[in-house]
Amino acid sequence: MRRGPALLMYTDLEADDIVATACLLQHLGSTPPVIVFTCDTKEKDVGTVFAKKLTMATAALGEEFAKELLVVSGEGLAPPPDAYASQRCNMEVAAERTLERASAGQGLELLIAFIAPGWGNVAKLLAALKKRPDWEAVARRTQVTLYSGSFNIRGMTKEDVAALAELIQIIGCKLQDNAHFTWTRKDVLPELRDMPSLMPDLAELLAKENPHLLAAWRTFGTEFYAHLIAPRHKKLWAKDTALTDEEKAAFDAASALYDAGDVVGYCKGILQHDAMFKKVTHFKRNSIRCFATGVLDGPLCDCLVFLTRWVEKHAPHLITFGNTGTWDVDFEKGFTGIKEEGGLCRALQPMLVDQPPREAARTLADAVLDTLSAAVACGDGRTASAPPKARKCLAKICDLVCRRQPAPSRGR
């Protein structure tokens, strides 16, 4: 069995994080990863979202993931649940495990991927690495990549960004900054807006390859995304629009379904009235459509970290790495960019080639679908017919998810 690079993933375990992690592991090789989950149990991970993220990730990544997962919070955030508390700083544990795995045998390359807000943890990681005597040798064969979405960047402390710049200086490479609008050339291919646009058939694949993951994703989505389209959400309707009396009656009937826990019925009620649906705020329409049609919802965001490496190896004619220079960060807006001089560290932002062929979207979709299928396939996951290399789920948790479809607990 081949041994790929050692991998340290810093993630908030949302759907795109899990797809990106599973695909990276499949693409890179078999070296066990070190995964750090940064949580915010008062905001994004409130209610049962924390548990549903763990269930979804376990269904995708296997029991070994659940046993080795390191959980942290961040500066100004509530601590993780007691069951995941540690007497040691988990960023120190992450540094220790990472260097041990990267030092195995003749020494492995190391890939560090940041796909979540730093919340002060990037600075803690660098401090922990620098304390280790084996860091100097591993640093020479380390690469760093990140997804620089606005939420992630606004969640970086000044110390995090300074640590990231110092890390790049130490290892002597360029920071690979995967920024959605740069990578996609402002969605030059409309399929690259999000996962439903790129892979509308993802649910069908998971139903065949890993029904536990599909069920976990759906229950996660019901709680995590449904509150964003709640009947009383202040941004549900586009600005300066008003419903007709007929539309109000139809919407009231649909809202009653939402309040009863039937999010799918609620969304179908909106979608079937075309004129009313067109009055929904543009960026919320896709979530309503996904719930109504059964398509899995989620951003493409962190998947770009995987796609960059896949395209570089298998379809280099689709990508360019010419946008290089020094890294610039706008903390207020949460944007990053490349400028010729005067930035924080050497960096590059991958991007699609100018005027990519129309078939590029299908190529990228197949890259994710085929890699994810191989990564998470488990058959039934509980029988002798499961493939030998299956990443089995925790049966009790996943059976519970398959049986229960709880109503949303936010936005009520």
PDB file of C-alpha atoms in Angstrom, residues 38-43 45 50 71-81 119:
ATOM      1  CA  THR A  38     -12.604  23.705  15.419  1.00  0.00           C
ATOM      2  CA  CYS A  39     -16.099  24.163  16.814  1.00  0.00           C
ATOM      3  CA  ASP A  40     -18.308  26.997  18.013  1.00  0.00           C
ATOM      4  CA  THR A  41     -21.063  25.461  20.135  1.00  0.00           C
ATOM      5  CA  LYS A  42     -22.743  28.816  20.777  1.00  0.00           C
ATOM      6  CA  GLU A  43     -23.163  29.762  17.117  1.00  0.00           C
ATOM      7  CA  ASP A  45     -22.479  24.286  16.053  1.00  0.00           C
ATOM      8  CA  PHE A  50     -22.013  19.463  16.596  1.00  0.00           C
ATOM      9  CA  VAL A  71     -11.484  19.058  18.954  1.00  0.00           C
ATOM     10  CA  VAL A  72     -10.696  22.699  19.740  1.00  0.00           C
ATOM     11  CA  SER A  73     -12.687  25.910  19.965  1.00  0.00           C
ATOM     12  CA  GLY A  74     -10.933  29.257  19.731  1.00  0.00           C
ATOM     13  CA  GLU A  75     -10.376  32.683  21.195  1.00  0.00           C
ATOM     14  CA  GLY A  76     -13.637  34.100  22.504  1.00  0.00           C
ATOM     15  CA  LEU A  77     -15.571  30.895  21.786  1.00  0.00           C
ATOM     16  CA  ALA A  78     -17.230  28.449  24.151  1.00  0.00           C
ATOM     17  CA  PRO A  79     -15.093  25.392  24.964  1.00  0.00           C
ATOM     18  CA  PRO A  80     -15.816  22.063  23.244  1.00  0.00           C
ATOM     19  CA  PRO A  81     -18.230  19.627  24.925  1.00  0.00           C
ATOM     20  CA  TRP A 119      -9.646  31.623  15.967  1.00  0.00           C
TER      21      TRP A 119
END
